[in-house]
PDB file of C-alpha atoms and ligand atoms in Angstrom:
ATOM      1  CA  MET F  18       0.000   0.000   0.000  1.00  0.00           C
ATOM      2  CA  LYS F  19       1.740   3.124  -1.249  1.00  0.00           C
ATOM      3  CA  LEU F  20       0.445   6.175   0.545  1.00  0.00           C
ATOM      4  CA  ILE F  21       1.085   9.873   0.915  1.00  0.00           C
ATOM      5  CA  PHE F  22      -0.134  11.662   4.038  1.00  0.00           C
ATOM      6  CA  LEU F  23      -1.044  15.334   3.790  1.00  0.00           C
ATOM      7  CA  GLY F  24      -2.381  17.442   6.616  1.00  0.00           C
ATOM      8  CA  PRO F  25      -1.940  20.656   8.561  1.00  0.00           C
ATOM      9  CA  PRO F  26      -0.025  20.795  11.846  1.00  0.00           C
ATOM     10  CA  GLY F  27      -2.146  19.501  14.710  1.00  0.00           C
ATOM     11  CA  ALA F  28      -4.166  17.100  12.532  1.00  0.00           C
ATOM     12  CA  GLY F  29      -2.659  13.972  14.087  1.00  0.00           C
ATOM     13  CA  LYS F  30      -0.968  12.902  10.867  1.00  0.00           C
ATOM     14  CA  GLY F  31       2.169  11.707  12.655  1.00  0.00           C
ATOM     15  CA  THR F  32       0.225   9.668  15.205  1.00  0.00           C
ATOM     16  CA  LEU F  33      -1.822   7.968  12.483  1.00  0.00           C
ATOM     17  CA  ALA F  34       1.229   7.356  10.310  1.00  0.00           C
ATOM     18  CA  LYS F  35       2.785   5.484  13.216  1.00  0.00           C
ATOM     19  CA  ILE F  36      -0.337   3.347  13.771  1.00  0.00           C
ATOM     20  CA  VAL F  37      -0.742   2.534  10.055  1.00  0.00           C
ATOM     21  CA  SER F  38       2.959   1.784   9.749  1.00  0.00           C
ATOM     22  CA  GLU F  39       2.802  -0.750  12.578  1.00  0.00           C
ATOM     23  CA  GLU F  40      -0.511  -2.314  11.552  1.00  0.00           C
ATOM     24  CA  TYR F  41       0.455  -2.828   7.911  1.00  0.00           C
ATOM     25  CA  ASN F  42       4.167  -3.295   8.491  1.00  0.00           C
ATOM     26  CA  ILE F  43       5.181  -0.587   6.028  1.00  0.00           C
ATOM     27  CA  PRO F  44       7.775   2.109   6.740  1.00  0.00           C
ATOM     28  CA  GLN F  45       6.894   5.709   7.476  1.00  0.00           C
ATOM     29  CA  ILE F  46       9.236   7.835   5.396  1.00  0.00           C
ATOM     30  CA  SER F  47       9.794  11.517   6.011  1.00  0.00           C
ATOM     31  CA  THR F  48      12.230  13.569   3.960  1.00  0.00           C
ATOM     32  CA  GLY F  49      13.436  15.299   7.117  1.00  0.00           C
ATOM     33  CA  ASP F  50      14.541  11.942   8.562  1.00  0.00           C
ATOM     34  CA  LEU F  51      15.995  10.879   5.211  1.00  0.00           C
ATOM     35  CA  PHE F  52      18.205  13.951   5.018  1.00  0.00           C
ATOM     36  CA  ARG F  53      19.330  13.609   8.616  1.00  0.00           C
ATOM     37  CA  SER F  54      20.293   9.960   8.215  1.00  0.00           C
ATOM     38  CA  ALA F  55      21.947  10.471   4.792  1.00  0.00           C
ATOM     39  CA  VAL F  56      24.078  13.253   6.250  1.00  0.00           C
ATOM     40  CA  LYS F  57      24.885  11.175   9.326  1.00  0.00           C
ATOM     41  CA  GLU F  58      25.783   8.073   7.298  1.00  0.00           C
ATOM     42  CA  GLY F  59      27.807  10.218   4.910  1.00  0.00           C
ATOM     43  CA  THR F  60      26.255   8.743   1.751  1.00  0.00           C
ATOM     44  CA  GLU F  61      27.019  10.388  -1.580  1.00  0.00           C
ATOM     45  CA  LEU F  62      23.667  12.186  -1.590  1.00  0.00           C
ATOM     46  CA  GLY F  63      24.078  13.034   2.089  1.00  0.00           C
ATOM     47  CA  ILE F  64      27.430  14.709   1.462  1.00  0.00           C
ATOM     48  CA  LYS F  65      25.958  16.677  -1.463  1.00  0.00           C
ATOM     49  CA  ALA F  66      22.975  17.776   0.624  1.00  0.00           C
ATOM     50  CA  LYS F  67      25.205  18.765   3.521  1.00  0.00           C
ATOM     51  CA  ARG F  68      27.376  20.977   1.302  1.00  0.00           C
ATOM     52  CA  ILE F  69      24.300  22.753  -0.055  1.00  0.00           C
ATOM     53  CA  MET F  70      22.702  23.235   3.361  1.00  0.00           C
ATOM     54  CA  GLU F  71      25.977  24.500   4.850  1.00  0.00           C
ATOM     55  CA  LYS F  72      25.979  27.248   2.246  1.00  0.00           C
ATOM     56  CA  GLY F  73      22.485  28.117   3.456  1.00  0.00           C
ATOM     57  CA  GLU F  74      20.986  27.205   0.099  1.00  0.00           C
ATOM     58  CA  LEU F  75      17.827  25.251  -0.607  1.00  0.00           C
ATOM     59  CA  VAL F  76      18.280  21.606  -1.519  1.00  0.00           C
ATOM     60  CA  PRO F  77      17.119  21.271  -5.147  1.00  0.00           C
ATOM     61  CA  ASP F  78      14.102  19.091  -6.000  1.00  0.00           C
ATOM     62  CA  SER F  79      16.301  16.724  -7.985  1.00  0.00           C
ATOM     63  CA  LEU F  80      18.380  15.855  -4.924  1.00  0.00           C
ATOM     64  CA  THR F  81      15.333  15.335  -2.710  1.00  0.00           C
ATOM     65  CA  VAL F  82      13.786  13.122  -5.381  1.00  0.00           C
ATOM     66  CA  GLU F  83      16.982  11.048  -5.658  1.00  0.00           C
ATOM     67  CA  LEU F  84      17.024  10.556  -1.915  1.00  0.00           C
ATOM     68  CA  VAL F  85      13.400   9.415  -1.865  1.00  0.00           C
ATOM     69  CA  LYS F  86      13.930   7.173  -4.879  1.00  0.00           C
ATOM     70  CA  GLU F  87      16.874   5.483  -3.196  1.00  0.00           C
ATOM     71  CA  ARG F  88      14.849   4.963  -0.014  1.00  0.00           C
ATOM     72  CA  LEU F  89      11.803   3.547  -1.810  1.00  0.00           C
ATOM     73  CA  ALA F  90      14.015   1.022  -3.591  1.00  0.00           C
ATOM     74  CA  ARG F  91      14.953  -0.651  -0.299  1.00  0.00           C
ATOM     75  CA  PRO F  92      13.338  -4.040   0.384  1.00  0.00           C
ATOM     76  CA  ASP F  93      11.240  -2.894   3.363  1.00  0.00           C
ATOM     77  CA  ALA F  94       9.360  -0.465   1.113  1.00  0.00           C
ATOM     78  CA  ALA F  95       8.610  -3.060  -1.553  1.00  0.00           C
ATOM     79  CA  THR F  96       5.039  -3.727  -0.413  1.00  0.00           C
ATOM     80  CA  GLY F  97       4.303  -0.144   0.549  1.00  0.00           C
ATOM     81  CA  TYR F  98       5.111   2.932   2.596  1.00  0.00           C
ATOM     82  CA  ILE F  99       3.754   6.158   3.992  1.00  0.00           C
ATOM     83  CA  LEU F 100       5.368   9.293   2.613  1.00  0.00           C
ATOM     84  CA  ASP F 101       5.217  12.232   4.980  1.00  0.00           C
ATOM     85  CA  GLY F 102       6.477  15.638   3.878  1.00  0.00           C
ATOM     86  CA  PHE F 103       7.054  14.554   0.295  1.00  0.00           C
ATOM     87  CA  PRO F 104       6.187  15.584  -2.351  1.00  0.00           C
ATOM     88  CA  ARG F 105       5.975  19.262  -1.461  1.00  0.00           C
ATOM     89  CA  THR F 106       5.834  20.637  -4.988  1.00  0.00           C
ATOM     90  CA  ILE F 107       4.212  19.683  -8.290  1.00  0.00           C
ATOM     91  CA  PRO F 108       7.595  19.004  -9.952  1.00  0.00           C
ATOM     92  CA  GLN F 109       8.403  16.622  -7.072  1.00  0.00           C
ATOM     93  CA  ALA F 110       5.017  14.939  -7.514  1.00  0.00           C
ATOM     94  CA  ASP F 111       5.635  14.571 -11.248  1.00  0.00           C
ATOM     95  CA  SER F 112       9.058  13.040 -10.623  1.00  0.00           C
ATOM     96  CA  LEU F 113       7.613  10.624  -8.089  1.00  0.00           C
ATOM     97  CA  ALA F 114       4.983   9.530 -10.613  1.00  0.00           C
ATOM     98  CA  GLU F 115       7.769   8.600 -13.018  1.00  0.00           C
ATOM     99  CA  PHE F 116       9.039   5.792 -10.823  1.00  0.00           C
ATOM    100  CA  GLU F 117       6.217   4.977  -8.393  1.00  0.00           C
ATOM    101  CA  ARG F 118       2.546   4.130  -8.691  1.00  0.00           C
ATOM    102  CA  LEU F 119       0.761   5.490  -5.635  1.00  0.00           C
ATOM    103  CA  ASP F 120      -2.393   3.948  -4.250  1.00  0.00           C
ATOM    104  CA  SER F 121      -3.864   6.827  -2.272  1.00  0.00           C
ATOM    105  CA  VAL F 122      -3.153  10.281  -0.951  1.00  0.00           C
ATOM    106  CA  ILE F 123      -4.710  10.606   2.486  1.00  0.00           C
ATOM    107  CA  ASN F 124      -5.602  14.224   3.162  1.00  0.00           C
ATOM    108  CA  PHE F 125      -6.277  15.028   6.831  1.00  0.00           C
ATOM    109  CA  THR F 126      -8.771  17.876   6.871  1.00  0.00           C
ATOM    110  CA  LEU F 127      -9.205  20.143   9.865  1.00  0.00           C
ATOM    111  CA  ASP F 128     -10.747  23.599  10.317  1.00  0.00           C
ATOM    112  CA  ASP F 129      -8.276  26.379  11.061  1.00  0.00           C
ATOM    113  CA  GLY F 130     -10.124  27.108  14.298  1.00  0.00           C
ATOM    114  CA  ILE F 131      -9.492  23.590  15.581  1.00  0.00           C
ATOM    115  CA  VAL F 132      -5.844  23.644  14.521  1.00  0.00           C
ATOM    116  CA  ILE F 133      -5.375  26.876  16.464  1.00  0.00           C
ATOM    117  CA  GLN F 134      -7.252  25.537  19.484  1.00  0.00           C
ATOM    118  CA  ARG F 135      -5.259  22.282  19.515  1.00  0.00           C
ATOM    119  CA  LEU F 136      -1.835  23.838  19.083  1.00  0.00           C
ATOM    120  CA  SER F 137      -2.242  26.998  21.123  1.00  0.00           C
ATOM    121  CA  GLY F 138      -3.443  24.966  24.112  1.00  0.00           C
ATOM    122  CA  ARG F 139      -0.254  22.940  24.243  1.00  0.00           C
ATOM    123  CA  ARG F 140       1.979  23.449  27.289  1.00  0.00           C
ATOM    124  CA  ILE F 141       5.390  21.931  27.789  1.00  0.00           C
ATOM    125  CA  CYS F 142       7.366  21.364  30.970  1.00  0.00           C
ATOM    126  CA  ARG F 143      10.614  23.312  31.027  1.00  0.00           C
ATOM    127  CA  SER F 144      12.300  20.674  33.185  1.00  0.00           C
ATOM    128  CA  CYS F 145      11.200  17.255  31.905  1.00  0.00           C
ATOM    129  CA  GLY F 146       9.580  18.020  28.532  1.00  0.00           C
ATOM    130  CA  ALA F 147       6.188  16.491  29.438  1.00  0.00           C
ATOM    131  CA  ILE F 148       3.395  17.731  27.153  1.00  0.00           C
ATOM    132  CA  TYR F 149       0.021  18.968  28.421  1.00  0.00           C
ATOM    133  CA  HIS F 150      -3.000  20.612  26.858  1.00  0.00           C
ATOM    134  CA  ILE F 151      -5.098  23.187  28.679  1.00  0.00           C
ATOM    135  CA  ILE F 152      -8.321  21.475  27.527  1.00  0.00           C
ATOM    136  CA  ASN F 153      -7.513  17.904  26.478  1.00  0.00           C
ATOM    137  CA  LEU F 154      -4.816  17.057  29.000  1.00  0.00           C
ATOM    138  CA  PRO F 155      -4.589  19.713  31.698  1.00  0.00           C
ATOM    139  CA  ALA F 156      -2.053  19.588  34.521  1.00  0.00           C
ATOM    140  CA  SER F 157      -3.699  19.261  37.920  1.00  0.00           C
ATOM    141  CA  ARG F 158      -2.281  22.623  38.953  1.00  0.00           C
ATOM    142  CA  GLU F 159      -2.279  25.248  36.229  1.00  0.00           C
ATOM    143  CA  GLY F 160       1.187  26.007  34.894  1.00  0.00           C
ATOM    144  CA  ILE F 161       2.930  23.317  36.963  1.00  0.00           C
ATOM    145  CA  CYS F 162       4.090  19.880  35.801  1.00  0.00           C
ATOM    146  CA  ASP F 163       2.416  16.925  37.540  1.00  0.00           C
ATOM    147  CA  ARG F 164       5.527  14.804  37.209  1.00  0.00           C
ATOM    148  CA  CYS F 165       8.320  17.094  38.306  1.00  0.00           C
ATOM    149  CA  GLN F 166       6.686  20.356  39.490  1.00  0.00           C
ATOM    150  CA  GLY F 167       8.514  22.142  36.657  1.00  0.00           C
ATOM    151  CA  GLU F 168       7.155  25.256  35.008  1.00  0.00           C
ATOM    152  CA  LEU F 169       4.885  24.803  31.959  1.00  0.00           C
ATOM    153  CA  TYR F 170       5.311  27.082  28.973  1.00  0.00           C
ATOM    154  CA  THR F 171       4.016  27.631  25.425  1.00  0.00           C
ATOM    155  CA  ARG F 172       6.543  27.023  22.656  1.00  0.00           C
ATOM    156  CA  ASP F 173       7.112  29.962  20.276  1.00  0.00           C
ATOM    157  CA  ASP F 174       5.780  27.707  17.499  1.00  0.00           C
ATOM    158  CA  ASP F 175       2.511  27.311  19.387  1.00  0.00           C
ATOM    159  CA  GLN F 176       1.822  31.037  19.831  1.00  0.00           C
ATOM    160  CA  ILE F 177      -1.319  31.977  17.903  1.00  0.00           C
ATOM    161  CA  GLU F 178       0.442  34.292  15.424  1.00  0.00           C
ATOM    162  CA  SER F 179       3.005  31.628  14.689  1.00  0.00           C
ATOM    163  CA  ILE F 180       0.339  28.949  14.201  1.00  0.00           C
ATOM    164  CA  LYS F 181      -1.539  31.180  11.753  1.00  0.00           C
ATOM    165  CA  ASN F 182       1.683  31.724   9.884  1.00  0.00           C
ATOM    166  CA  ARG F 183       2.442  27.987   9.724  1.00  0.00           C
ATOM    167  CA  LEU F 184      -1.097  27.349   8.465  1.00  0.00           C
ATOM    168  CA  GLU F 185      -0.692  29.932   5.711  1.00  0.00           C
ATOM    169  CA  VAL F 186       2.591  28.379   4.604  1.00  0.00           C
ATOM    170  CA  TYR F 187       1.043  24.916   4.721  1.00  0.00           C
ATOM    171  CA  LYS F 188      -1.953  25.920   2.599  1.00  0.00           C
ATOM    172  CA  LYS F 189       0.054  27.782   0.029  1.00  0.00           C
ATOM    173  CA  GLN F 190       2.333  24.794  -0.374  1.00  0.00           C
ATOM    174  CA  THR F 191      -0.298  22.059  -0.221  1.00  0.00           C
ATOM    175  CA  GLU F 192      -3.299  23.406  -2.143  1.00  0.00           C
ATOM    176  CA  PRO F 193      -1.717  22.791  -5.569  1.00  0.00           C
ATOM    177  CA  LEU F 194      -0.859  19.228  -4.513  1.00  0.00           C
ATOM    178  CA  ILE F 195      -4.387  18.575  -3.275  1.00  0.00           C
ATOM    179  CA  LYS F 196      -5.754  19.727  -6.607  1.00  0.00           C
ATOM    180  CA  TYR F 197      -3.149  17.665  -8.464  1.00  0.00           C
ATOM    181  CA  TYR F 198      -4.014  14.435  -6.685  1.00  0.00           C
ATOM    182  CA  ARG F 199      -7.746  15.104  -6.764  1.00  0.00           C
ATOM    183  CA  GLU F 200      -7.576  15.385 -10.531  1.00  0.00           C
ATOM    184  CA  LYS F 201      -5.701  12.078 -10.644  1.00  0.00           C
ATOM    185  CA  GLY F 202      -8.438  10.438  -8.558  1.00  0.00           C
ATOM    186  CA  LYS F 203      -6.002   9.599  -5.746  1.00  0.00           C
ATOM    187  CA  LEU F 204      -7.167  12.030  -3.069  1.00  0.00           C
ATOM    188  CA  LYS F 205      -9.027  10.669  -0.034  1.00  0.00           C
ATOM    189  CA  ASN F 206     -10.156  13.133   2.621  1.00  0.00           C
ATOM    190  CA  ILE F 207     -10.139  12.110   6.276  1.00  0.00           C
ATOM    191  CA  ASP F 208     -11.961  14.114   8.908  1.00  0.00           C
ATOM    192  CA  ALA F 209      -9.215  14.931  11.415  1.00  0.00           C
ATOM    193  CA  SER F 210     -11.535  16.523  13.969  1.00  0.00           C
ATOM    194  CA  THR F 211     -12.406  13.099  15.444  1.00  0.00           C
ATOM    195  CA  ASP F 212     -10.307  10.750  17.558  1.00  0.00           C
ATOM    196  CA  PRO F 213      -7.440   8.577  16.294  1.00  0.00           C
ATOM    197  CA  GLU F 214      -9.547   5.363  16.434  1.00  0.00           C
ATOM    198  CA  LYS F 215     -12.179   6.794  14.093  1.00  0.00           C
ATOM    199  CA  MET F 216      -9.511   8.186  11.780  1.00  0.00           C
ATOM    200  CA  MET F 217      -7.793   4.799  11.735  1.00  0.00           C
ATOM    201  CA  ALA F 218     -11.100   3.105  10.832  1.00  0.00           C
ATOM    202  CA  GLU F 219     -11.534   5.493   7.904  1.00  0.00           C
ATOM    203  CA  ILE F 220      -7.988   4.910   6.706  1.00  0.00           C
ATOM    204  CA  LYS F 221      -8.402   1.133   7.008  1.00  0.00           C
ATOM    205  CA  ALA F 222     -11.536   1.306   4.900  1.00  0.00           C
ATOM    206  CA  ILE F 223      -9.531   3.115   2.204  1.00  0.00           C
ATOM    207  CA  ILE F 224      -6.577   0.721   2.383  1.00  0.00           C
ATOM    208  CA  ASP F 225      -8.602  -2.483   2.523  1.00  0.00           C
ATOM    209  CA  ARG F 226     -10.997  -1.520  -0.243  1.00  0.00           C
TER     210      ARG F 226
HETATM  211 ZN1  LIG O 330       8.006  18.148  34.243  1.00  0.00          ZN
END
């Protein structure tokens, strides 16, 4: 089962990718991880990417595509995979289509209001890193970690202005891809406002069809 996961921050995409990956025994592949491990292992592509990033330049599509292609050719991805964070552009999507035949693109849909509510409510312990949520998982005493009594804070990324900014960037980048895959008949929308069990049931129905 060859899948792409698309979705805004806070949609639970990562959580579901992990569940699907375990249930169907297919790897979850993110380009971020691919770059980090290629650089760490010092592969040819990793060395190239490192040189480019050290100069503060953007890694070209062709290099990202090569990295993904190399990863998808490994035996553990033979029966399927979940791509997360790739493709990001139409040229990347076109390149991918040249060597892979995707089954479905799972698009996690979530209203902006819920994204903002989910992310802005997140609180993190300064001492032990425990994660809370003011509504979904509140600490017993406001602002204080249950585990270690550390101080809870809001990450800069989770400030409302920053969330709105991330959402804008996400939409600008993803809307063309959504249209692209819709036109190819690959796009499957998943309602990400529900719980992970319901989302998993929807995804299973798509995979097992
Ligand atoms: Zn703590």
